[in-house]
mmCIF file of C-alpha atoms and ligand atoms in Angstrom:
data_model
loop_
_atom_site.group_PDB
_atom_site.id
_atom_site.type_symbol
_atom_site.label_atom_id
_atom_site.label_comp_id
_atom_site.label_asym_id
_atom_site.label_seq_id
_atom_site.Cartn_x
_atom_site.Cartn_y
_atom_site.Cartn_z
ATOM 1 C CA MET A 1 0.000 0.000 0.000
ATOM 2 C CA ARG A 2 1.364 3.340 -1.068
ATOM 3 C CA VAL A 3 0.660 6.568 0.803
ATOM 4 C CA LEU A 4 1.367 10.160 -0.195
ATOM 5 C CA VAL A 5 1.810 12.617 2.682
ATOM 6 C CA VAL A 6 1.489 16.290 1.674
ATOM 7 C CA GLU A 7 2.597 18.286 4.717
ATOM 8 C CA ASP A 8 4.840 21.346 4.863
ATOM 9 C CA GLU A 9 5.792 21.150 8.529
ATOM 10 C CA PRO A 10 9.009 19.077 8.398
ATOM 11 C CA ARG A 11 8.753 17.499 11.857
ATOM 12 C CA LEU A 12 5.149 16.474 11.412
ATOM 13 C CA ALA A 13 5.828 15.145 7.914
ATOM 14 C CA GLU A 14 8.740 13.089 9.268
ATOM 15 C CA HIS A 15 6.640 11.799 12.146
ATOM 16 C CA LEU A 16 3.811 10.771 9.796
ATOM 17 C CA ALA A 17 6.204 9.148 7.338
ATOM 18 C CA SER A 18 7.987 7.073 9.970
ATOM 19 C CA ALA A 19 4.776 5.954 11.712
ATOM 20 C CA LEU A 20 3.121 4.991 8.417
ATOM 21 C CA GLY A 21 6.329 3.237 7.377
ATOM 22 C CA ASP A 22 6.331 1.265 10.642
ATOM 23 C CA ALA A 23 2.712 0.330 9.956
ATOM 24 C CA GLY A 24 3.822 -1.275 6.688
ATOM 25 C CA TYR A 25 3.013 1.449 4.181
ATOM 26 C CA VAL A 26 5.265 2.721 1.447
ATOM 27 C CA VAL A 27 5.392 6.493 2.016
ATOM 28 C CA ASP A 28 6.223 9.447 -0.229
ATOM 29 C CA VAL A 29 6.342 12.934 1.275
ATOM 30 C CA ALA A 30 5.699 16.238 -0.505
ATOM 31 C CA ALA A 31 6.568 19.437 1.379
ATOM 32 C CA ASP A 32 4.471 21.780 -0.756
ATOM 33 C CA GLY A 33 1.345 21.737 -2.885
ATOM 34 C CA ALA A 34 3.099 21.786 -6.245
ATOM 35 C CA ARG A 35 5.222 18.756 -5.391
ATOM 36 C CA GLY A 36 2.154 16.982 -3.983
ATOM 37 C CA ASP A 37 0.244 17.689 -7.159
ATOM 38 C CA PHE A 38 3.077 16.375 -9.329
ATOM 39 C CA LEU A 39 3.376 13.123 -7.337
ATOM 40 C CA ALA A 40 -0.383 12.523 -7.157
ATOM 41 C CA GLN A 41 -0.740 13.020 -10.898
ATOM 42 C CA THR A 42 2.213 10.810 -11.849
ATOM 43 C CA GLU A 43 2.185 7.984 -9.260
ATOM 44 C CA ARG A 44 -0.605 5.723 -8.089
ATOM 45 C CA TYR A 45 -1.466 6.031 -4.399
ATOM 46 C CA ASP A 46 -3.822 3.956 -2.277
ATOM 47 C CA VAL A 47 -4.423 6.933 0.008
ATOM 48 C CA VAL A 48 -3.291 10.548 0.446
ATOM 49 C CA VAL A 49 -2.828 12.393 3.753
ATOM 50 C CA LEU A 50 -3.295 16.056 2.864
ATOM 51 C CA ASP A 51 -2.606 19.135 4.963
ATOM 52 C CA LEU A 52 -4.731 22.125 3.914
ATOM 53 C CA GLY A 53 -2.346 24.982 4.684
ATOM 54 C CA LEU A 54 0.443 24.438 2.154
ATOM 55 C CA PRO A 55 2.901 26.668 0.304
ATOM 56 C CA ARG A 56 2.578 27.133 -3.489
ATOM 57 C CA ILE A 57 -0.803 25.388 -3.893
ATOM 58 C CA ASP A 58 -3.168 25.008 -0.916
ATOM 59 C CA GLY A 59 -4.704 21.665 -0.003
ATOM 60 C CA LEU A 60 -8.279 22.467 -1.023
ATOM 61 C CA SER A 61 -7.204 23.585 -4.500
ATOM 62 C CA LEU A 62 -5.194 20.378 -4.828
ATOM 63 C CA LEU A 63 -8.132 18.225 -3.847
ATOM 64 C CA ASP A 64 -10.380 20.094 -6.255
ATOM 65 C CA ARG A 65 -7.871 19.662 -9.048
ATOM 66 C CA TRP A 66 -7.468 15.916 -8.390
ATOM 67 C CA ARG A 67 -11.171 15.222 -8.304
ATOM 68 C CA GLN A 68 -11.676 17.185 -11.517
ATOM 69 C CA ALA A 69 -8.879 15.184 -13.133
ATOM 70 C CA GLY A 70 -10.736 11.998 -12.154
ATOM 71 C CA LEU A 71 -8.290 10.877 -9.430
ATOM 72 C CA ALA A 72 -10.430 8.869 -7.022
ATOM 73 C CA MET A 73 -7.939 7.773 -4.331
ATOM 74 C CA PRO A 74 -9.158 8.282 -0.759
ATOM 75 C CA VAL A 75 -7.934 11.510 0.833
ATOM 76 C CA LEU A 76 -7.569 12.129 4.568
ATOM 77 C CA VAL A 77 -7.522 15.888 5.163
ATOM 78 C CA LEU A 78 -5.626 17.426 8.101
ATOM 79 C CA THR A 79 -7.282 20.610 9.335
ATOM 80 C CA ALA A 80 -6.387 23.230 11.908
ATOM 81 C CA ARG A 81 -8.088 22.637 15.236
ATOM 82 C CA GLY A 82 -11.568 24.109 15.563
ATOM 83 C CA SER A 83 -11.660 25.203 11.955
ATOM 84 C CA TRP A 84 -15.078 23.811 11.108
ATOM 85 C CA HIS A 85 -15.324 25.808 7.877
ATOM 86 C CA GLU A 86 -12.135 24.124 6.600
ATOM 87 C CA LYS A 87 -13.698 20.793 7.429
ATOM 88 C CA VAL A 88 -16.874 21.610 5.505
ATOM 89 C CA ARG A 89 -14.947 22.925 2.510
ATOM 90 C CA GLY A 90 -12.727 19.851 2.585
ATOM 91 C CA ILE A 91 -15.678 17.507 2.484
ATOM 92 C CA ASP A 92 -17.267 19.561 -0.296
ATOM 93 C CA ALA A 93 -14.047 19.352 -2.283
ATOM 94 C CA GLY A 94 -14.051 15.551 -2.073
ATOM 95 C CA ALA A 95 -12.217 14.610 1.137
ATOM 96 C CA ASP A 96 -13.068 11.132 2.410
ATOM 97 C CA ASP A 97 -12.182 11.822 6.015
ATOM 98 C CA TYR A 98 -10.613 14.585 8.084
ATOM 99 C CA LEU A 99 -8.619 14.892 11.260
ATOM 100 C CA ALA A 100 -8.064 18.050 13.317
ATOM 101 C CA LYS A 101 -4.561 18.963 14.480
ATOM 102 C CA PRO A 102 -3.096 18.120 16.901
ATOM 103 C CA PHE A 103 -3.860 14.437 16.603
ATOM 104 C CA HIS A 104 -2.525 11.177 17.944
ATOM 105 C CA ILE A 105 -0.458 9.400 15.330
ATOM 106 C CA GLU A 106 -2.316 6.148 16.044
ATOM 107 C CA GLU A 107 -5.506 7.840 14.928
ATOM 108 C CA VAL A 108 -3.979 8.778 11.581
ATOM 109 C CA ILE A 109 -2.861 5.173 11.055
ATOM 110 C CA ALA A 110 -6.319 3.837 11.956
ATOM 111 C CA ARG A 111 -8.065 6.284 9.605
ATOM 112 C CA VAL A 112 -5.659 5.513 6.762
ATOM 113 C CA ARG A 113 -6.209 1.786 7.264
ATOM 114 C CA ALA A 114 -9.995 2.248 7.224
ATOM 115 C CA LEU A 115 -9.866 4.393 4.064
ATOM 116 C CA VAL A 116 -7.756 1.865 2.180
ATOM 117 C CA ARG A 117 -10.078 -0.920 3.262
ATOM 118 C CA ARG A 118 -13.259 0.946 2.356
ATOM 119 C CA ALA A 119 -11.846 1.942 -1.033
ATOM 120 C CA ALA A 120 -11.292 -1.759 -1.675
ATOM 121 C CA GLY A 121 -14.923 -2.432 -0.732
ATOM 122 C CA HIS A 122 -14.313 -4.073 2.641
ATOM 123 C CA ALA A 123 -16.411 -2.969 5.596
ATOM 124 C CA SER A 124 -14.660 -4.882 8.385
ATOM 125 C CA SER A 125 -11.002 -4.896 9.418
ATOM 126 C CA GLU A 126 -10.810 -8.585 8.619
ATOM 127 C CA LEU A 127 -10.429 -9.426 4.938
ATOM 128 C CA ARG A 128 -11.384 -12.871 3.699
ATOM 129 C CA CYS A 129 -10.531 -14.364 0.333
ATOM 130 C CA GLY A 130 -11.140 -18.082 -0.027
ATOM 131 C CA PRO A 131 -9.378 -19.858 2.858
ATOM 132 C CA LEU A 132 -7.291 -16.797 3.707
ATOM 133 C CA THR A 133 -8.018 -14.293 6.440
ATOM 134 C CA LEU A 134 -6.061 -11.087 6.960
ATOM 135 C CA ASP A 135 -6.655 -8.903 9.983
ATOM 136 C CA VAL A 136 -5.415 -5.495 8.843
ATOM 137 C CA ALA A 137 -5.604 -3.929 12.302
ATOM 138 C CA ARG A 138 -3.439 -6.606 13.942
ATOM 139 C CA ALA A 139 -1.406 -7.551 10.857
ATOM 140 C CA ARG A 140 -2.299 -11.213 11.312
ATOM 141 C CA VAL A 141 -2.828 -13.792 8.624
ATOM 142 C CA SER A 142 -4.344 -17.230 8.720
ATOM 143 C CA ALA A 143 -4.997 -19.941 6.135
ATOM 144 C CA HIS A 144 -7.811 -22.429 6.807
ATOM 145 C CA GLY A 145 -8.029 -20.935 10.308
ATOM 146 C CA VAL A 146 -4.368 -21.627 11.110
ATOM 147 C CA PRO A 147 -2.212 -18.567 11.924
ATOM 148 C CA VAL A 148 0.710 -18.057 9.540
ATOM 149 C CA ALA A 149 3.803 -15.967 10.301
ATOM 150 C CA LEU A 150 4.861 -13.667 7.454
ATOM 151 C CA THR A 151 7.772 -11.287 6.981
ATOM 152 C CA ALA A 152 7.002 -7.592 6.443
ATOM 153 C CA HIS A 153 7.432 -7.834 2.670
ATOM 154 C CA GLU A 154 5.397 -11.025 2.364
ATOM 155 C CA PHE A 155 2.649 -9.321 4.356
ATOM 156 C CA ARG A 156 2.675 -6.297 2.043
ATOM 157 C CA VAL A 157 2.363 -8.477 -1.049
ATOM 158 C CA LEU A 158 -0.462 -10.544 0.432
ATOM 159 C CA SER A 159 -2.237 -7.494 1.823
ATOM 160 C CA TYR A 160 -2.230 -5.735 -1.549
ATOM 161 C CA LEU A 161 -3.530 -8.818 -3.354
ATOM 162 C CA MET A 162 -6.221 -9.398 -0.725
ATOM 163 C CA HIS A 163 -7.367 -5.768 -0.845
ATOM 164 C CA HIS A 164 -7.859 -6.359 -4.565
ATOM 165 C CA CYS A 165 -9.325 -9.825 -4.163
ATOM 166 C CA GLY A 166 -10.601 -11.271 -7.442
ATOM 167 C CA ARG A 167 -8.669 -8.798 -9.586
ATOM 168 C CA VAL A 168 -5.504 -9.651 -11.506
ATOM 169 C CA VAL A 169 -2.664 -7.464 -10.218
ATOM 170 C CA GLY A 170 0.279 -6.927 -12.550
ATOM 171 C CA GLN A 171 3.842 -7.375 -11.369
ATOM 172 C CA ALA A 172 4.723 -3.713 -11.959
ATOM 173 C CA GLU A 173 1.724 -2.517 -9.948
ATOM 174 C CA LEU A 174 2.547 -4.919 -7.126
ATOM 175 C CA THR A 175 6.193 -3.830 -7.076
ATOM 176 C CA GLU A 176 5.177 -0.160 -7.005
ATOM 177 C CA HIS A 177 3.048 -0.697 -3.921
ATOM 178 C CA ILE A 178 5.635 -2.709 -1.993
ATOM 179 C CA TYR A 179 8.799 -0.645 -2.406
ATOM 180 C CA ALA A 180 9.304 3.036 -1.704
ATOM 181 C CA GLN A 181 12.201 3.693 -4.041
ATOM 182 C CA ALA A 182 12.615 2.832 -7.695
ATOM 183 C CA PHE A 183 16.107 1.421 -7.041
ATOM 184 C CA GLU A 184 14.674 -1.155 -4.656
ATOM 185 C CA ARG A 185 12.306 -2.399 -7.317
ATOM 186 C CA ASP A 186 13.163 -5.622 -9.022
ATOM 187 C CA SER A 187 10.387 -7.720 -10.470
ATOM 188 C CA ASN A 188 12.266 -10.933 -9.614
ATOM 189 C CA THR A 189 11.825 -10.305 -5.912
ATOM 190 C CA VAL A 190 8.045 -10.166 -6.336
ATOM 191 C CA GLU A 191 8.270 -13.672 -7.766
ATOM 192 C CA VAL A 192 10.323 -14.728 -4.753
ATOM 193 C CA PHE A 193 7.714 -13.356 -2.319
ATOM 194 C CA ILE A 194 4.885 -15.030 -4.241
ATOM 195 C CA ALA A 195 6.754 -18.355 -4.106
ATOM 196 C CA ARG A 196 7.318 -17.991 -0.353
ATOM 197 C CA LEU A 197 3.674 -17.073 0.227
ATOM 198 C CA ARG A 198 2.550 -20.138 -1.707
ATOM 199 C CA ARG A 199 4.791 -22.321 0.430
ATOM 200 C CA LYS A 200 3.276 -20.867 3.587
ATOM 201 C CA LEU A 201 -0.347 -20.535 2.498
ATOM 202 C CA GLY A 202 -0.786 -23.372 0.038
ATOM 203 C CA ALA A 203 0.209 -23.695 -3.607
ATOM 204 C CA GLU A 204 -3.282 -22.773 -4.830
ATOM 205 C CA SER A 205 -3.593 -19.652 -2.663
ATOM 206 C CA ILE A 206 -2.249 -17.261 -5.313
ATOM 207 C CA LYS A 207 -2.945 -17.834 -8.995
ATOM 208 C CA THR A 208 -0.577 -16.757 -11.742
ATOM 209 C CA VAL A 209 -2.403 -15.331 -14.727
ATOM 210 C CA ARG A 210 0.087 -15.771 -17.511
ATOM 211 C CA GLY A 211 1.401 -12.497 -18.915
ATOM 212 C CA LEU A 212 -0.883 -10.452 -16.667
ATOM 213 C CA GLY A 213 0.035 -11.003 -13.035
ATOM 214 C CA TYR A 214 -1.330 -12.549 -9.859
ATOM 215 C CA CYS A 215 -4.751 -13.052 -8.394
ATOM 216 C CA ILE A 216 -6.314 -14.268 -5.187
ATOM 217 C CA GLU A 217 -9.757 -15.660 -5.864
ATOM 218 C CA PRO A 218 -12.645 -14.543 -3.666
ATOM 219 C CA THR A 219 -14.703 -16.934 -1.582
ATOM 220 C CA ARG A 220 -17.229 -18.833 -3.639
HETATM 221 CA CA1 LIG B 301 0.633 23.429 6.930
#
């Protein structure tokens, strides 16, 4: 899962980036509106955390611009405390959720998790696809009811596939949502993680769709 944080206050941006990183997300940070706009329009994000007071282009204008360009990723807006008019304008502009500053970092993580899940069409924090269960809040996985221990990267791969249960996910897309930096990306390693996941979860757990990518089939 890939998150864009658009926040001009360096310490807060750093705090958000490290907490989201610890929670298993791949994080990009933009320190002003123009940079945020560039990244949002050129990369694919599962969720955006957007401050409203930003240099160069303000958050509301950004949100407006994205929605008009047809970008539908969930956006969590950060507003100044007590600024109810910002909140209203944010929701009007297409924000999916908002949080007033100052906030507890755990709350940001929980909201981000819920937005990603809802965008994927899941109402509960437990995703089920066939025999697999993934508890996104506790980062736990089980196959046929038996808990399975996964490494951080294996979990990211499985989590992305399960959030898109029933859809074929290409290798490039998967790679993009697992690694933060382009230099880390190597399509071979995705194959390695898929092979390890199959060993742990069962050979049939993840299907290869030749030439297209991977798919986890939904419960039938
Ligand atoms: Ca700001």
